[in-house]
PDB file of C-alpha atoms in Angstrom:
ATOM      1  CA  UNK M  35      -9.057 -22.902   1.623  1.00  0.00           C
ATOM      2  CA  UNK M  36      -4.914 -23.825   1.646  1.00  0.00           C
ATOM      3  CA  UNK M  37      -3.350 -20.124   0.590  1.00  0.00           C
ATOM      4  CA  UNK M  38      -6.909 -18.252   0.303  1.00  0.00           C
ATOM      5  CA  UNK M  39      -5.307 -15.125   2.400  1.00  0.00           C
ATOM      6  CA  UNK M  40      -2.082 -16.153  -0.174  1.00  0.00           C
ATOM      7  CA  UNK M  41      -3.562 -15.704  -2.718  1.00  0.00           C
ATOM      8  CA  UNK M  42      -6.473 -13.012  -2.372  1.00  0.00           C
ATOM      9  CA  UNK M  43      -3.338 -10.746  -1.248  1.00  0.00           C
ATOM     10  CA  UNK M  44      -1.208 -11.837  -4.422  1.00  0.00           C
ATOM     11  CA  UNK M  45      -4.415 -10.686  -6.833  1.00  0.00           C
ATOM     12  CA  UNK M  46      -4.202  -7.039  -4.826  1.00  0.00           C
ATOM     13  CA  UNK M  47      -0.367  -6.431  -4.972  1.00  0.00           C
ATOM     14  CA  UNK M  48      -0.565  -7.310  -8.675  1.00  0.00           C
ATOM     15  CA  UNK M  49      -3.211  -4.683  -8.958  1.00  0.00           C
ATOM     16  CA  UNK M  50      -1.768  -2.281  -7.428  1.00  0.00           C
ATOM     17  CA  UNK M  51       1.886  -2.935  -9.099  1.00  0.00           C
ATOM     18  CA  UNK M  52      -0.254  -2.177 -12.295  1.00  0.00           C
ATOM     19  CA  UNK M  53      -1.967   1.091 -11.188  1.00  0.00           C
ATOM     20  CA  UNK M  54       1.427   2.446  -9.749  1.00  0.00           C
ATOM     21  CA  UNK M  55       3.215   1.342 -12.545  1.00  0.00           C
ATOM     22  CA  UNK M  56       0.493   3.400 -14.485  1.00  0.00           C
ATOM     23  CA  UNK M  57       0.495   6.359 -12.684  1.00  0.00           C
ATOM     24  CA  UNK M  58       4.554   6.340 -13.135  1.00  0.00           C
ATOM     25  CA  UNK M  59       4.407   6.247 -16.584  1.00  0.00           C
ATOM     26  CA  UNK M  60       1.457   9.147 -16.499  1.00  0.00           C
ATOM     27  CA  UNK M  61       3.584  11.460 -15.019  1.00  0.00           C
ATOM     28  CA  UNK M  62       5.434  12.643 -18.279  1.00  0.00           C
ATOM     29  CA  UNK M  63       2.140  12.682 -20.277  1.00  0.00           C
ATOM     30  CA  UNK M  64      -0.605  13.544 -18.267  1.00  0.00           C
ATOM     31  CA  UNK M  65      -0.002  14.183 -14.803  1.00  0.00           C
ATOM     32  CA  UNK M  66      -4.175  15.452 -13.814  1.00  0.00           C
ATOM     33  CA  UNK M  67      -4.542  11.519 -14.923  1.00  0.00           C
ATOM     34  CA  UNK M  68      -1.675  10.490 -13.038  1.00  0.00           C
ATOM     35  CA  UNK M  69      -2.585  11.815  -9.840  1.00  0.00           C
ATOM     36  CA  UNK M  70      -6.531  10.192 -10.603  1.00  0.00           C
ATOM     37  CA  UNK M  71      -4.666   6.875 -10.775  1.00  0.00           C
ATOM     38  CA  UNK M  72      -2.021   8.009  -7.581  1.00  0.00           C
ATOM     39  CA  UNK M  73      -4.981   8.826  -5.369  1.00  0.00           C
ATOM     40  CA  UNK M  74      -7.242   5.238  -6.053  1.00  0.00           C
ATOM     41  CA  UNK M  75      -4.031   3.417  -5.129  1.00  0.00           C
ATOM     42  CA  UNK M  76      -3.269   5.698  -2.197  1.00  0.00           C
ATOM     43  CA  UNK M  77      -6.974   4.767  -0.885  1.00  0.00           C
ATOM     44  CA  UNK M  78      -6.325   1.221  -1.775  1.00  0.00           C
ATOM     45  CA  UNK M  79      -3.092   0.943   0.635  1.00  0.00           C
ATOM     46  CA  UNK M  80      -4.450   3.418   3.189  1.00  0.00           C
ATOM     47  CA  UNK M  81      -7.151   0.869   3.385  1.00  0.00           C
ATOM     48  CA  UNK M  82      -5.006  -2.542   3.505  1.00  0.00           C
ATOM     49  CA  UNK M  83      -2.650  -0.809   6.386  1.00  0.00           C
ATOM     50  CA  UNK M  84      -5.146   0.462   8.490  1.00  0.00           C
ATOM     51  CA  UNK M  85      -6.887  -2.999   8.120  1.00  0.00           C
ATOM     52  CA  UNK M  86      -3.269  -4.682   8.945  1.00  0.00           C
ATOM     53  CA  UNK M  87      -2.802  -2.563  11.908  1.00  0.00           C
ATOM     54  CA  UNK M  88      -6.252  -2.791  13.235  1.00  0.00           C
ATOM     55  CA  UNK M  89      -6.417  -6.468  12.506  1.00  0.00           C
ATOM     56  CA  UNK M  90      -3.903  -8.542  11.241  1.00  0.00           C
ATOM     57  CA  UNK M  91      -0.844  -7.248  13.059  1.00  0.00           C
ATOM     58  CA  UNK M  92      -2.708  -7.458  16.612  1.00  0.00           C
ATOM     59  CA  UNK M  93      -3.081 -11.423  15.769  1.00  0.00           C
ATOM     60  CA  UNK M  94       0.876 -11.741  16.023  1.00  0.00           C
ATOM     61  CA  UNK M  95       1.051  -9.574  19.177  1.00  0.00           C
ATOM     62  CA  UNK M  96      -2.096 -11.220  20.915  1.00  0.00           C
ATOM     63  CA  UNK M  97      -0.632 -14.255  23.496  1.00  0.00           C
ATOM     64  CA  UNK M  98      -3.966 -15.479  22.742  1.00  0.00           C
ATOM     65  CA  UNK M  99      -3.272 -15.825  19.278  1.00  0.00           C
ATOM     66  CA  UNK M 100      -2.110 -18.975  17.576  1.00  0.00           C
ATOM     67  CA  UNK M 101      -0.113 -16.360  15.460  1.00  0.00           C
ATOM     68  CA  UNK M 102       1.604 -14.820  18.490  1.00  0.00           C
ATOM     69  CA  UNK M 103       5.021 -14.363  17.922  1.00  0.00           C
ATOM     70  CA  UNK M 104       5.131 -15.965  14.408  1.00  0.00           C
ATOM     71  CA  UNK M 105       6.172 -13.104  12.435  1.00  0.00           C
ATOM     72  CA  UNK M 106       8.305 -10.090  13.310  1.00  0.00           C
ATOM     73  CA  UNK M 107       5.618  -7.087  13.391  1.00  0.00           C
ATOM     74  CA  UNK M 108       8.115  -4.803  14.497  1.00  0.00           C
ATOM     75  CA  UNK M 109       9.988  -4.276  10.594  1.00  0.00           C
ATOM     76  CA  UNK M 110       6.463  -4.515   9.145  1.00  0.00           C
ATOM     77  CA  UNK M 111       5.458  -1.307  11.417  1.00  0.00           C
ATOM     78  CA  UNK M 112       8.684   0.499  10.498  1.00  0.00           C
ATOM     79  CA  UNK M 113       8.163  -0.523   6.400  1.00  0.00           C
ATOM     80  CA  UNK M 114       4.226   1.169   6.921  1.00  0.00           C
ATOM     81  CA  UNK M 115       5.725   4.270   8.251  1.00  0.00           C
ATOM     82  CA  UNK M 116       8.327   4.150   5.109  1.00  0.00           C
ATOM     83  CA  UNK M 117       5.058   3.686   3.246  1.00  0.00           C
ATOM     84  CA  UNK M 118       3.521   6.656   4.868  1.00  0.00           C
ATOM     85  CA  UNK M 119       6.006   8.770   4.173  1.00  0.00           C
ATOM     86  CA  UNK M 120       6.996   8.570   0.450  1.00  0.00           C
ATOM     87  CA  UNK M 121       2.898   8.907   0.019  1.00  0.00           C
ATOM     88  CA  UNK M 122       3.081  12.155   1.611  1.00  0.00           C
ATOM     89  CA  UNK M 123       5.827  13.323  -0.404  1.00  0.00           C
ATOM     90  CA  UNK M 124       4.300  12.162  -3.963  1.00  0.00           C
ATOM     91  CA  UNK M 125       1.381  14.125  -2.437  1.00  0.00           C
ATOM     92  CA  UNK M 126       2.964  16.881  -2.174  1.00  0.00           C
ATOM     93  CA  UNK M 127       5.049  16.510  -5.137  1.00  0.00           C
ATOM     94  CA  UNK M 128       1.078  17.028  -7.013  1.00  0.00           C
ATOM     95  CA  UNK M 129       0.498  19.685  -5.206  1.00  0.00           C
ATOM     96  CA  UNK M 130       3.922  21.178  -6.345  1.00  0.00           C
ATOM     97  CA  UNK M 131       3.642  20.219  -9.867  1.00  0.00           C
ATOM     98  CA  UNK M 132      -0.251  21.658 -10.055  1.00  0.00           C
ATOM     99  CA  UNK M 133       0.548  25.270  -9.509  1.00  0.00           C
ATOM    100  CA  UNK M 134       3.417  25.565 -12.683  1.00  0.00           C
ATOM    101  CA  UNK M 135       0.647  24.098 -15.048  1.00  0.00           C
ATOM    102  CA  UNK M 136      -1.835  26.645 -13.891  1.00  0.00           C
ATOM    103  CA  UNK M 137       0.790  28.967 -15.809  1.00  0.00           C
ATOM    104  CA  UNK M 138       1.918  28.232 -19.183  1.00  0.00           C
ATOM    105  CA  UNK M 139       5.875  30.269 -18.962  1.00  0.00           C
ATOM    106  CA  UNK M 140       8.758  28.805 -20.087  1.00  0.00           C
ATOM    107  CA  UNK M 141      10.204  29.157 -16.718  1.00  0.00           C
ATOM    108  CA  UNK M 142       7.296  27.290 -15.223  1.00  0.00           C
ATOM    109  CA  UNK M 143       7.493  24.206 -17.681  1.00  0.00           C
ATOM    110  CA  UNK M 144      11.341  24.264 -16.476  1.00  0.00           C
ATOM    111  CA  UNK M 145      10.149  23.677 -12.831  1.00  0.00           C
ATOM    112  CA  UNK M 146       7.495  21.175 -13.689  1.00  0.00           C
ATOM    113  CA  UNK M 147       9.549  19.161 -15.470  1.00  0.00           C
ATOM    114  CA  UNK M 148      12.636  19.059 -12.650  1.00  0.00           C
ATOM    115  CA  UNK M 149       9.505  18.145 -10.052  1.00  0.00           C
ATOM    116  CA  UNK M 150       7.913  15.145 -11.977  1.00  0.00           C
ATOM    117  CA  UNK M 151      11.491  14.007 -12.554  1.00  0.00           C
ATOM    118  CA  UNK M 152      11.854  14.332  -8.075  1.00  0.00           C
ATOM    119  CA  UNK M 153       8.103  13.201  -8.274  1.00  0.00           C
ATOM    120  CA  UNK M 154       9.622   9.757 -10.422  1.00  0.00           C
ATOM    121  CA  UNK M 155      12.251   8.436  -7.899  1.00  0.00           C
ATOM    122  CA  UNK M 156      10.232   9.441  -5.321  1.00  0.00           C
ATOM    123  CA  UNK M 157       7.566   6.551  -7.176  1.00  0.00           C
ATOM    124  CA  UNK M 158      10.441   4.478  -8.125  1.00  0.00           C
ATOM    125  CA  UNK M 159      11.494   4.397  -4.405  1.00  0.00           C
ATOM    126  CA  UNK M 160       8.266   3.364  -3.104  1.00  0.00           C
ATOM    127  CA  UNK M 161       7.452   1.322  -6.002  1.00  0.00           C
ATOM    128  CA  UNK M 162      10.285  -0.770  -4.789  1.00  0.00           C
ATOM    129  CA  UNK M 163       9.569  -0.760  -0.992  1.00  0.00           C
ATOM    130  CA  UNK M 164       6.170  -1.852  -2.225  1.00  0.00           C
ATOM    131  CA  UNK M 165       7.148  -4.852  -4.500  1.00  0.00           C
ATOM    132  CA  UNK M 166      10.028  -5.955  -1.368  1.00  0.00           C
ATOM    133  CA  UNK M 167       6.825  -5.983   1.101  1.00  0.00           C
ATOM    134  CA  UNK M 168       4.841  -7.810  -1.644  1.00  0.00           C
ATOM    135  CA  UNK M 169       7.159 -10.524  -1.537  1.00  0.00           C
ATOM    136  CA  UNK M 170       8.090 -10.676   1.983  1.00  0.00           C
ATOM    137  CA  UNK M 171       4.400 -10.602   3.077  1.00  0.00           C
ATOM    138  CA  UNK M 172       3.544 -13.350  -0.023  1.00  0.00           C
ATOM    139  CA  UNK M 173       6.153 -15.643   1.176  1.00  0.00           C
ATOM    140  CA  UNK M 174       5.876 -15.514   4.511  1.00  0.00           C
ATOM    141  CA  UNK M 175       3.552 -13.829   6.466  1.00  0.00           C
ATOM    142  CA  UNK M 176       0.189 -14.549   4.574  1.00  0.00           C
ATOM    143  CA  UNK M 177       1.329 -18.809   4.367  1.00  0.00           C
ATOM    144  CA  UNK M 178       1.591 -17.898   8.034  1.00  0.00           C
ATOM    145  CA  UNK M 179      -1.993 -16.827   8.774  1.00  0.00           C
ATOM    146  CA  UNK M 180      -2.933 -19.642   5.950  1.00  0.00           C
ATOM    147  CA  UNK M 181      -1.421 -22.263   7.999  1.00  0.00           C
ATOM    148  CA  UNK M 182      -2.176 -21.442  11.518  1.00  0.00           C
ATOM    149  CA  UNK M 183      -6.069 -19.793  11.150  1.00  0.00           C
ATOM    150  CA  UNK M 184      -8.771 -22.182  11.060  1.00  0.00           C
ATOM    151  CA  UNK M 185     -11.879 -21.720   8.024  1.00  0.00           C
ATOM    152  CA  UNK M 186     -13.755 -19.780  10.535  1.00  0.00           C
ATOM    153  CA  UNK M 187     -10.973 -17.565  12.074  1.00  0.00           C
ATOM    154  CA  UNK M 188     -10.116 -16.451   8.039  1.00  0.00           C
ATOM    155  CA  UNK M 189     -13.879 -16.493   7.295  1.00  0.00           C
ATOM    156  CA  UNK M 190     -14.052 -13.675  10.416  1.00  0.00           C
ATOM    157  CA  UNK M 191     -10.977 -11.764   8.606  1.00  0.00           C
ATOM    158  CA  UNK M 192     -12.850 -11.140   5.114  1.00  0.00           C
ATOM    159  CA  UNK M 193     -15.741 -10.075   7.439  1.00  0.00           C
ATOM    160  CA  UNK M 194     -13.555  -7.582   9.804  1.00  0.00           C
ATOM    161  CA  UNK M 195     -12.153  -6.332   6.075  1.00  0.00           C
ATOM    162  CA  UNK M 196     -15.395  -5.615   4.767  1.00  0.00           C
ATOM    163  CA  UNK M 197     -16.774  -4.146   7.774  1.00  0.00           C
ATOM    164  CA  UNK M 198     -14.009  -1.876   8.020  1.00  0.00           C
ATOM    165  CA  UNK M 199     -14.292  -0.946   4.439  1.00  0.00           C
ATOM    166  CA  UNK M 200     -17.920   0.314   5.412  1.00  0.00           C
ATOM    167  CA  UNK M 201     -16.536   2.389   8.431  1.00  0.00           C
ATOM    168  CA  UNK M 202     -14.043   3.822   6.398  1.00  0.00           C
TER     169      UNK M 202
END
């Protein structure tokens, strides 16, 4: 069981490093595809932070907890609202880019192309919150949970996970 939360966490951020690294590239050839790809990985994290919030970051704030005051929750609150953010904007940087294709004027394909470039560092920029979380979280917080949670206390996590994945 040494590193399951580790490494369960380490097979998700890889996945989704893939998919947004996907959708990126998308964007200059096919952006209906790209925002397919965008809005399963947008699902995917809305998922893992409202399970965080609901679950894992109440552990480290819980006196009861043997993970209370292990881990600084406050920066991982303020890097999910960061998150939040940037996925609104790349939302709306769709929305922005769907009306120019819906008309096929040279004017229009000028302002599609200067929003997917906007619509790029807006991915690059939370591409690399994303992959500084990934390794913060990899390296510290998850060993953390690892090391203090007993079998059952993890087993109970997986549970609360896929129970909230049914609620969702």
């Amino acid at each position: 069981m040494n590193g399951l939360i580790t490494n369960y966490f380490s097979v998700i951020h890889d996945k989704q490093s893939l998919l947004f690294s996907y959708a990126k590239n998308l964007l200059t050839k096919n952006v209906t595809k790209a925002q397919e790809v965008f809005d399963f990985i947008h699902n995917d994290l809305v998922f893992f932070i409202l399970w965080e919030e609901r679950v894992l970051l109440p552990l480290f704030e819980d006196k009861e907890s043997p993970l209370f005051e292990t881990y600084p929750t406050y920066s991982l609150h303020l890097e999910v609202q960061h998150i939040k953010i940037l996925i609104k904007y790349i939302n709306e940087g769709f929305l922005q880019l769907t009306i120019p294709m819906q008309a096929h004027s040279a004017t229009n394909k000028l302002t599609m192309s200067g929003s997917v470039e906007t619509l790029i560092s807006v991915f690059d920029e939370l591409e690399g919150l994303l992959q500084q979380i990934y390794i913060k979280k990899e390296s510290l917080y998850f060993p953390i949970i690892d090391e203090a949670l007993t079998k059952e206390e993890l087993a109970e996590l997986f549970v609360t996970m896929t129970y909230s994945d049914a609620t969702n």
